[in-house]
mmCIF file with all atom_site columns, C-alpha atoms in Angstrom:
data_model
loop_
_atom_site.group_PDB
_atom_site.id
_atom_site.type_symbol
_atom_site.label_atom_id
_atom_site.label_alt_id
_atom_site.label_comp_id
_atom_site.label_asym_id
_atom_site.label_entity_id
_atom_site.label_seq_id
_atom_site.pdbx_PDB_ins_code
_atom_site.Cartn_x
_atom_site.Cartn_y
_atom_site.Cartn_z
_atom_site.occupancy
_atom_site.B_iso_or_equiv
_atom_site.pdbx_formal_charge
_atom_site.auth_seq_id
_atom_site.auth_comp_id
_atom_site.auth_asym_id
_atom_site.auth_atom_id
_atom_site.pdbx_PDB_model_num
ATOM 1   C CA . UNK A 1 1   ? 22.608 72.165  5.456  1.00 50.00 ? 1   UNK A CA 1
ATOM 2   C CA . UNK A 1 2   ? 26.120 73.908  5.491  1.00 52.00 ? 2   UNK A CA 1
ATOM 3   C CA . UNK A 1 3   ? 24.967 76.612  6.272  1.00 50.00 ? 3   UNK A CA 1
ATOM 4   C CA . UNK A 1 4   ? 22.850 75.208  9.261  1.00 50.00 ? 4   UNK A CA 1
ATOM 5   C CA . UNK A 1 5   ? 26.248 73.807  10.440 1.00 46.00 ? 5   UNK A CA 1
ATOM 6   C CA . UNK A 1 6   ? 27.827 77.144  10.295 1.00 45.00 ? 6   UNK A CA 1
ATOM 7   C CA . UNK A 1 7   ? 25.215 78.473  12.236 1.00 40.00 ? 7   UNK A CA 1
ATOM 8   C CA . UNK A 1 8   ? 25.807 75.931  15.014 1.00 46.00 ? 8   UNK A CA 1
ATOM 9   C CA . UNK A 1 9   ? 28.984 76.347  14.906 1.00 43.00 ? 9   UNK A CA 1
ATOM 10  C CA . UNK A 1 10  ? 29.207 79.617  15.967 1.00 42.00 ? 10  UNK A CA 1
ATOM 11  C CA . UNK A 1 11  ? 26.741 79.503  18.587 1.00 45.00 ? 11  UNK A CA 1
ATOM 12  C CA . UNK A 1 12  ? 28.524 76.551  20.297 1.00 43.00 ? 12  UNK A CA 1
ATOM 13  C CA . UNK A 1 13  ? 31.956 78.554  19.645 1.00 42.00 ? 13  UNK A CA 1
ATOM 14  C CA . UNK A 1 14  ? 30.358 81.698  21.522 1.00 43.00 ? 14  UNK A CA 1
ATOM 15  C CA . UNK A 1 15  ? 29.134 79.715  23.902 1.00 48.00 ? 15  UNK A CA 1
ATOM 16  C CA . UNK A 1 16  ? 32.692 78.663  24.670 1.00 44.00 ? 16  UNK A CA 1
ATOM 17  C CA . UNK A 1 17  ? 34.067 81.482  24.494 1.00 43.00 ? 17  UNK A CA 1
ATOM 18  C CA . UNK A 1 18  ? 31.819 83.677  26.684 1.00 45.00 ? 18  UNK A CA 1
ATOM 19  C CA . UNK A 1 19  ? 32.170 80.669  29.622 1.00 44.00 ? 19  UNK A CA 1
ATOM 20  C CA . UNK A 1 20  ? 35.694 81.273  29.300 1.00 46.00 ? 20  UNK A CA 1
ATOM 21  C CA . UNK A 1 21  ? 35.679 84.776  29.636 1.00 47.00 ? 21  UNK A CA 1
ATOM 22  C CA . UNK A 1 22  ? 32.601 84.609  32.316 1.00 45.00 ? 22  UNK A CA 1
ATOM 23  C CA . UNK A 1 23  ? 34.129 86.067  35.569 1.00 53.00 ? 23  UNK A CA 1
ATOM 24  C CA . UNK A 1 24  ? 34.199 83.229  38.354 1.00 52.00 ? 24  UNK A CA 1
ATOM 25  C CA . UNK A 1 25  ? 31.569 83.064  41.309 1.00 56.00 ? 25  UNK A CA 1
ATOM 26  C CA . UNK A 1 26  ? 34.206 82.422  44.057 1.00 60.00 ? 26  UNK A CA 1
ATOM 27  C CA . UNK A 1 27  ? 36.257 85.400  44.455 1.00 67.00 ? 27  UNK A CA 1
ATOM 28  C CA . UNK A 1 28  ? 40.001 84.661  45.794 1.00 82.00 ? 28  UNK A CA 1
ATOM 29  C CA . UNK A 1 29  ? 39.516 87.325  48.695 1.00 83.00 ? 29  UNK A CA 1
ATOM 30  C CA . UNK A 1 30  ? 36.631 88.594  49.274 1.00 90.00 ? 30  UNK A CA 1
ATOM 31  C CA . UNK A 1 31  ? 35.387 92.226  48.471 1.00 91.00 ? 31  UNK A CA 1
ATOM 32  C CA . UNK A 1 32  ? 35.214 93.296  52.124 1.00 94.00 ? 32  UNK A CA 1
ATOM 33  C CA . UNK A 1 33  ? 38.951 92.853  52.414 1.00 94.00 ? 33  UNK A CA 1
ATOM 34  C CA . UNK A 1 34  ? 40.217 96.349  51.775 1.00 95.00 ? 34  UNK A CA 1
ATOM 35  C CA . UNK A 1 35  ? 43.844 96.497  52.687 1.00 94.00 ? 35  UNK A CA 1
ATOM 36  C CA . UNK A 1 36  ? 46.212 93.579  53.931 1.00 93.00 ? 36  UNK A CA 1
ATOM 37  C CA . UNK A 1 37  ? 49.549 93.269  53.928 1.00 92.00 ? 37  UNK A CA 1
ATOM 38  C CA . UNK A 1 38  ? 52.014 90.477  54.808 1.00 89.00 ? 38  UNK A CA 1
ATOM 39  C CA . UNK A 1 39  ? 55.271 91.212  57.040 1.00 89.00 ? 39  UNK A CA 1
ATOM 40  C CA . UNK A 1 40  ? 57.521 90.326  59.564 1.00 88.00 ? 40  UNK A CA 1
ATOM 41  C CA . UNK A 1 41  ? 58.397 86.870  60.728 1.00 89.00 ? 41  UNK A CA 1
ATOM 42  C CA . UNK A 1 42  ? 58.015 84.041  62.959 1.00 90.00 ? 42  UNK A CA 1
ATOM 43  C CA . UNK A 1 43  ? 59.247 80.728  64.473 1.00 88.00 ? 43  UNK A CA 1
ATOM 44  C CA . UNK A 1 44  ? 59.147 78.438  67.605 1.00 82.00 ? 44  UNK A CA 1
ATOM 45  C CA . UNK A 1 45  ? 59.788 75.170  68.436 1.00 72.00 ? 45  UNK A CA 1
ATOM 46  C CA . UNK A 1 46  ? 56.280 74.069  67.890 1.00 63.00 ? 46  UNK A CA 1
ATOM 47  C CA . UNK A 1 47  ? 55.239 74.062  71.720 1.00 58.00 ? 47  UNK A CA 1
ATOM 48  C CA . UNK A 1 48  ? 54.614 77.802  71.908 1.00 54.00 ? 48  UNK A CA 1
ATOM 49  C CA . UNK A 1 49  ? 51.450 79.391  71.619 1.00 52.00 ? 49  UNK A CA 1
ATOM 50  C CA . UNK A 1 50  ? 50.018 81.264  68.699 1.00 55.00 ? 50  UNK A CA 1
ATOM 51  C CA . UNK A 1 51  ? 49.234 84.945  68.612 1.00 57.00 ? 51  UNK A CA 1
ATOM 52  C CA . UNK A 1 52  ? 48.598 85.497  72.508 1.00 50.00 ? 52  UNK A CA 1
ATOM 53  C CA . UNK A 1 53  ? 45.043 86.248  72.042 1.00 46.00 ? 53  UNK A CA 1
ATOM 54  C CA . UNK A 1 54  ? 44.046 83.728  69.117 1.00 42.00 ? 54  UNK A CA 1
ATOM 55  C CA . UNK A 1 55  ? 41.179 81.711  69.179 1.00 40.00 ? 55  UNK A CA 1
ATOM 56  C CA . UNK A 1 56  ? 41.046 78.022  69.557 1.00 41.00 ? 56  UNK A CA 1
ATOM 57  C CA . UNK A 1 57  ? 40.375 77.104  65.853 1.00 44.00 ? 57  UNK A CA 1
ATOM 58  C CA . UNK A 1 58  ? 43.391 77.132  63.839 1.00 47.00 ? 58  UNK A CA 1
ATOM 59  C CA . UNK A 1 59  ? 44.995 74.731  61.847 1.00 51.00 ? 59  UNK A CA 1
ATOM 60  C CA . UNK A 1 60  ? 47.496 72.131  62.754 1.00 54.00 ? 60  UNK A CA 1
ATOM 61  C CA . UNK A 1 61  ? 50.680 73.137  61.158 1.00 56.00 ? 61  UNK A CA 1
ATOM 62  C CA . UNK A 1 62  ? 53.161 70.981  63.228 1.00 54.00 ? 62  UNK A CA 1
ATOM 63  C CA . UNK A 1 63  ? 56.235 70.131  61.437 1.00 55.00 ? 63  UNK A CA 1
ATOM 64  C CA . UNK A 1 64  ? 58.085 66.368  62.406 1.00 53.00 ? 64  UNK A CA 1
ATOM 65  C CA . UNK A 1 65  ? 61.205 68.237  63.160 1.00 62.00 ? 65  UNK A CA 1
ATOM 66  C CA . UNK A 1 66  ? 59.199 70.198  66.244 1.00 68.00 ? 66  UNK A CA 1
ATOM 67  C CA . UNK A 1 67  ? 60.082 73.505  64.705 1.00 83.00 ? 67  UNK A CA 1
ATOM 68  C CA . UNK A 1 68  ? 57.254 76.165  63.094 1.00 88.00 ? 68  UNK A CA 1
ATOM 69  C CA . UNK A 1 69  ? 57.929 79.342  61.160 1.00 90.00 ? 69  UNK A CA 1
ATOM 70  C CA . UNK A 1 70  ? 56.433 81.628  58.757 1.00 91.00 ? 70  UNK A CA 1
ATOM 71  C CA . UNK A 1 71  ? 55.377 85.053  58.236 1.00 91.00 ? 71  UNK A CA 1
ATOM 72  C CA . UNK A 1 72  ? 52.383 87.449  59.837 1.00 92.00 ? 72  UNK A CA 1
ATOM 73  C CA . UNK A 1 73  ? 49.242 89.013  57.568 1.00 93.00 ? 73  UNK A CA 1
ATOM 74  C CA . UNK A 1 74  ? 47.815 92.100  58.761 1.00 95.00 ? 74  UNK A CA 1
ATOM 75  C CA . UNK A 1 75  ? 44.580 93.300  57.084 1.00 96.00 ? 75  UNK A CA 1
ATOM 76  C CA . UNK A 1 76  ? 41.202 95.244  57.222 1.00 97.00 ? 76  UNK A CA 1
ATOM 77  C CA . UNK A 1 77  ? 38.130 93.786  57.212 1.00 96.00 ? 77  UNK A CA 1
ATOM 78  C CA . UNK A 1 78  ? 34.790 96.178  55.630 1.00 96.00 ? 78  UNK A CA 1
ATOM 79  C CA . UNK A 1 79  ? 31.638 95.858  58.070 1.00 96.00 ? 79  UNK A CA 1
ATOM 80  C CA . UNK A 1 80  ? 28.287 97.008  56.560 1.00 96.00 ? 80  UNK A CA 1
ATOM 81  C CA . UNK A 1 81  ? 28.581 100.488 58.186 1.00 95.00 ? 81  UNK A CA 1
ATOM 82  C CA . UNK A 1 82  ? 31.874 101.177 56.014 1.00 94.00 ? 82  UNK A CA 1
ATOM 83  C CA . UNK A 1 83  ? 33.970 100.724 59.215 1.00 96.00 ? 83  UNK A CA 1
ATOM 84  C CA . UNK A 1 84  ? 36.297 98.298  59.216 1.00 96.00 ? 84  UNK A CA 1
ATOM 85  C CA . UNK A 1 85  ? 38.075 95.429  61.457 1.00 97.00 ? 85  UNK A CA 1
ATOM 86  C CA . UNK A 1 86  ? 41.224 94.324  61.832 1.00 97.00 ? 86  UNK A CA 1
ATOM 87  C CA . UNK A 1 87  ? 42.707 90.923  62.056 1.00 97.00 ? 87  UNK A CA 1
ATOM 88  C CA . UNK A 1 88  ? 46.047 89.721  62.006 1.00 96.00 ? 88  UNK A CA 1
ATOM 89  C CA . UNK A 1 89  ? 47.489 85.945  61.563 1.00 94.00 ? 89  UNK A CA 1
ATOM 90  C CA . UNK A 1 90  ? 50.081 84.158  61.724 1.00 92.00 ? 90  UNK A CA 1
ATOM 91  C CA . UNK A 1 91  ? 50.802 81.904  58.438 1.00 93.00 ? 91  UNK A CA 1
ATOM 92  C CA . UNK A 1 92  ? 53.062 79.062  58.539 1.00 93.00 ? 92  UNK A CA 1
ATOM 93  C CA . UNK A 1 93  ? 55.585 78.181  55.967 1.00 90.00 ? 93  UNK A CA 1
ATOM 94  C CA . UNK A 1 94  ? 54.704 74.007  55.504 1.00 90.00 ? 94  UNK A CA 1
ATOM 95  C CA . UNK A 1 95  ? 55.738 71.920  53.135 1.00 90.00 ? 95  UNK A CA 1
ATOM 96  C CA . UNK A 1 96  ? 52.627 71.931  51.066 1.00 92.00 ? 96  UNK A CA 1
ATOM 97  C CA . UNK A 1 97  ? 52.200 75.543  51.024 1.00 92.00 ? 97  UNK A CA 1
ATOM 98  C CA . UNK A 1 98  ? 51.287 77.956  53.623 1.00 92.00 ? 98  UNK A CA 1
ATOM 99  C CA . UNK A 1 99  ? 48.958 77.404  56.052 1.00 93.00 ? 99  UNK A CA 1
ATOM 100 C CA . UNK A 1 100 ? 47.067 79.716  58.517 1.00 93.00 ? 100 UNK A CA 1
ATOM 101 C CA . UNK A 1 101 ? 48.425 79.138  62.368 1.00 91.00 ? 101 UNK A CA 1
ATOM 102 C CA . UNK A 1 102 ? 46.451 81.317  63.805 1.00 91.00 ? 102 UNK A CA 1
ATOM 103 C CA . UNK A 1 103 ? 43.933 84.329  63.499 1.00 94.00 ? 103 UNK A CA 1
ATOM 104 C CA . UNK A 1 104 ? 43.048 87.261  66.153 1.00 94.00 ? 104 UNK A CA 1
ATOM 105 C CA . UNK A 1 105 ? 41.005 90.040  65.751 1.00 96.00 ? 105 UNK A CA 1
ATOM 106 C CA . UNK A 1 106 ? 43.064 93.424  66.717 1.00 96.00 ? 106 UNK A CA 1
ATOM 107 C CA . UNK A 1 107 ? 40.136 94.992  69.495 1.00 96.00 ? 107 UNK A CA 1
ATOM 108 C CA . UNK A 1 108 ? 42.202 97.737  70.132 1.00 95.00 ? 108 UNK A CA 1
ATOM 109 C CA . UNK A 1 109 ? 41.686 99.019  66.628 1.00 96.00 ? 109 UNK A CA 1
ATOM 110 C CA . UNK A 1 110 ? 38.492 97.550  65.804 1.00 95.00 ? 110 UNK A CA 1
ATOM 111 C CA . UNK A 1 111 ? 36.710 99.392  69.072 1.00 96.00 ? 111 UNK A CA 1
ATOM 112 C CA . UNK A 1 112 ? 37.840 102.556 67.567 1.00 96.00 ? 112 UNK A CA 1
ATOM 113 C CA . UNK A 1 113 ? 35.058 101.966 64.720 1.00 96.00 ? 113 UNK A CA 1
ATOM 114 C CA . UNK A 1 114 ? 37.412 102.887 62.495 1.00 97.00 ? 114 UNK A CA 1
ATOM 115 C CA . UNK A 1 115 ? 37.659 103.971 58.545 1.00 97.00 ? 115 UNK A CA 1
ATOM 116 C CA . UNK A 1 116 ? 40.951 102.007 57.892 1.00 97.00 ? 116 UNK A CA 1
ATOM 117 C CA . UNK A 1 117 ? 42.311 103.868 54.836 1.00 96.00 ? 117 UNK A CA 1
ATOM 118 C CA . UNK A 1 118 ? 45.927 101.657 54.587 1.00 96.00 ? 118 UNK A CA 1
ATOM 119 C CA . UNK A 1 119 ? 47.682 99.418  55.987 1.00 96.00 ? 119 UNK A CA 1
ATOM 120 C CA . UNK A 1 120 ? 51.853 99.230  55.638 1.00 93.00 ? 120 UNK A CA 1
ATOM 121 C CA . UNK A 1 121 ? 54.713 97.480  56.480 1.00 91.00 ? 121 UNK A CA 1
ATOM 122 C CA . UNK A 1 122 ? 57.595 98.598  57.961 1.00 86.00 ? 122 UNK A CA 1
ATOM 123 C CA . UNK A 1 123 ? 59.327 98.001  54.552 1.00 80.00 ? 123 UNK A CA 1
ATOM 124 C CA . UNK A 1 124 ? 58.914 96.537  51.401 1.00 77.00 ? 124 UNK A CA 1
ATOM 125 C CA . UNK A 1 125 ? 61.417 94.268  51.268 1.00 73.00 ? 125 UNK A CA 1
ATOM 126 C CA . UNK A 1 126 ? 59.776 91.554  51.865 1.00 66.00 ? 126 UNK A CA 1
ATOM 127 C CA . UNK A 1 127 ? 59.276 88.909  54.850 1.00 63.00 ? 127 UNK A CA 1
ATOM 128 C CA . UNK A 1 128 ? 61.832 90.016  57.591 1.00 67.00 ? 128 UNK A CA 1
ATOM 129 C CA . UNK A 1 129 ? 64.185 87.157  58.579 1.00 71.00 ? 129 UNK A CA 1
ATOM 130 C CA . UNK A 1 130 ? 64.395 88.836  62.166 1.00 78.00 ? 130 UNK A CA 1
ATOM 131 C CA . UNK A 1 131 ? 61.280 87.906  64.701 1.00 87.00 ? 131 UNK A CA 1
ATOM 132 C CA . UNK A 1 132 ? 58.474 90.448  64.768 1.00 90.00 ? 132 UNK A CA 1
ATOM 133 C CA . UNK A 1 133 ? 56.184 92.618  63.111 1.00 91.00 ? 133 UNK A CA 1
ATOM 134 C CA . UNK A 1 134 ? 56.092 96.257  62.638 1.00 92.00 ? 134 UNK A CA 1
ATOM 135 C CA . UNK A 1 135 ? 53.292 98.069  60.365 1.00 94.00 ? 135 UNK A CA 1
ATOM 136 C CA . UNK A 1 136 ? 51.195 100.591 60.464 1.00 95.00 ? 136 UNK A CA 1
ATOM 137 C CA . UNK A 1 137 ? 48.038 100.856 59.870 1.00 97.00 ? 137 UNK A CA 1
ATOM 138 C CA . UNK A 1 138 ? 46.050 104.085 58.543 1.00 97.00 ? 138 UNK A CA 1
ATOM 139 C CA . UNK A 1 139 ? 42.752 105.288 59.995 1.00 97.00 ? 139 UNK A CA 1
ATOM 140 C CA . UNK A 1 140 ? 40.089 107.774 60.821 1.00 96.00 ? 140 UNK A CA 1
ATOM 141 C CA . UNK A 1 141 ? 37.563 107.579 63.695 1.00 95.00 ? 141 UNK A CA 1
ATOM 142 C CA . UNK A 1 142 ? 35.470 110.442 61.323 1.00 94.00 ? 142 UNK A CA 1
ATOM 143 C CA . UNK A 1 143 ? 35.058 109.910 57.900 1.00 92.00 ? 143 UNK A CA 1
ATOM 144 C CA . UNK A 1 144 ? 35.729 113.980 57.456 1.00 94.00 ? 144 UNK A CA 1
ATOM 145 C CA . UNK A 1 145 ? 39.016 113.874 59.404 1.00 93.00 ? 145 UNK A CA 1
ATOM 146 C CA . UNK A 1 146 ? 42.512 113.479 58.003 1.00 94.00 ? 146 UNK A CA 1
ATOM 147 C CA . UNK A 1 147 ? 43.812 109.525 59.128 1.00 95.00 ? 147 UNK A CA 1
ATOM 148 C CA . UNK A 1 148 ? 46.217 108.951 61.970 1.00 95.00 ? 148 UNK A CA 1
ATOM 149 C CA . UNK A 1 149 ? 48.291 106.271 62.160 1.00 96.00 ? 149 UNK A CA 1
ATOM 150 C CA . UNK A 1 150 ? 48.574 103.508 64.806 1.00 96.00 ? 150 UNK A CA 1
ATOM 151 C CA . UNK A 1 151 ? 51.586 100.677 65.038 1.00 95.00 ? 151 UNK A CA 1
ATOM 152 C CA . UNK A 1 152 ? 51.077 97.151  65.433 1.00 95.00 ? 152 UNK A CA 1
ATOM 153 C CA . UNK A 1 153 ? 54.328 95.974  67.137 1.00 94.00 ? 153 UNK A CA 1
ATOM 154 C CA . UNK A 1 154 ? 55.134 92.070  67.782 1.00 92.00 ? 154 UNK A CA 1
ATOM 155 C CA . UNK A 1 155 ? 58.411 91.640  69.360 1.00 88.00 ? 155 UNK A CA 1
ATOM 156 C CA . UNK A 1 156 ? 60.728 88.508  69.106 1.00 83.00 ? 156 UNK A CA 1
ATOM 157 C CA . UNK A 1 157 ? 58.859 87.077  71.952 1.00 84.00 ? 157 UNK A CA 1
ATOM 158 C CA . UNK A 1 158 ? 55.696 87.489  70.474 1.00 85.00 ? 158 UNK A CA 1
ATOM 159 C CA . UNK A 1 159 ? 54.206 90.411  72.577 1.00 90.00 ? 159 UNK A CA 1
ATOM 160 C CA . UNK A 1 160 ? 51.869 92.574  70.755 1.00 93.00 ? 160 UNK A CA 1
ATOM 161 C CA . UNK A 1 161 ? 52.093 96.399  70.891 1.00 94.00 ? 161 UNK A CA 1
ATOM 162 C CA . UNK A 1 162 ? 49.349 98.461  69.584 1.00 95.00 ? 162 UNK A CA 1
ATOM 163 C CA . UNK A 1 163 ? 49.426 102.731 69.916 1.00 95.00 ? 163 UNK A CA 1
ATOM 164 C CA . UNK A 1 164 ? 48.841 105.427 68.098 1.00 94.00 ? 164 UNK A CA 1
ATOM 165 C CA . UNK A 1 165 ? 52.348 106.453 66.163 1.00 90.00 ? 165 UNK A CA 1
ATOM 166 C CA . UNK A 1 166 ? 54.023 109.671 66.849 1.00 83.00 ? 166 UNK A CA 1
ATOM 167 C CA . UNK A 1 167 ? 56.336 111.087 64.851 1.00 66.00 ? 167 UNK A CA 1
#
């Protein structure tokens, strides 16, 4: 009988143990996200637009004081022909946490069919306390070619610049 208990023991205790250890079935980000980075910053007084081009559908992150702010998130997205889009957002700084403002797709990168290889900001200091956005992103229209790189600009009035960087 003791040692029937033992037995059972242990099975129930492996049991436990290998649900612990079992890797979870909702990933954080998902897999096709390859490179993303979060830069630059933002604010208005909560009447402005989001990103000029941004779709309808994004969350209501109005603050009672009128005022909005937060930080942008650039980043690649994998398609199943290993090319890649490219989205950026804007994510608000709320008082439960950050919240996504708004998200646009980046056409003028994504037409290029591109092989993103990295994405980087301008620094890495951190989220800028100036207005804007400057990164650059990494890419190649051939997967045998060497990348170029191409920089997303957002001025302090919002304005997006995308162009291939020269040095």
């Amino acid at each position: 009988m003791a040692m029937r208990l033992t037995l059972m023991t242990a099975i129930f205790l492996v049991g436990c143990f290998a649900a612990i250890a079992a890797p979870a079935q909702d990933a954080i980000l998902p897999a096709s996200v390859i490179f993303a980075t979060s830069t630059g910053y933002w604010e208005d007084d909560g009447n402005a637009p989001a990103v000029e081009r941004a779709p309808a559908a994004a969350e209501s992150v109005s603050d009672p004081e009128g005022k909005r702010h937060g930080y942008y998130k650039l980043f690649a997205v994998r398609q199943p022909d290993r090319t890649s889009k490219v989205y950026l957002q804007q994510v608000a700084q709320t008082e439960t946490g950050p919240a996504i403002a708004s998200t646009v797709e980046l056409q003028e990168i994504s037409d290029l069919k591109p092989y993103v290889t990295d994405i980087r900001p301008e620094n890495s200091r951190g989220v800028s306390k100036q207005p804007g956005l400057f990164a650059t992103i990494y890419l190649k229209t051939d997967p045998a070619a060497e990348p170029d790189g191409w920089t997303v600009l957002i001025d302090e009035l919002g304005d997006i610049t995308i162009e291939k960087a020269t040095n």
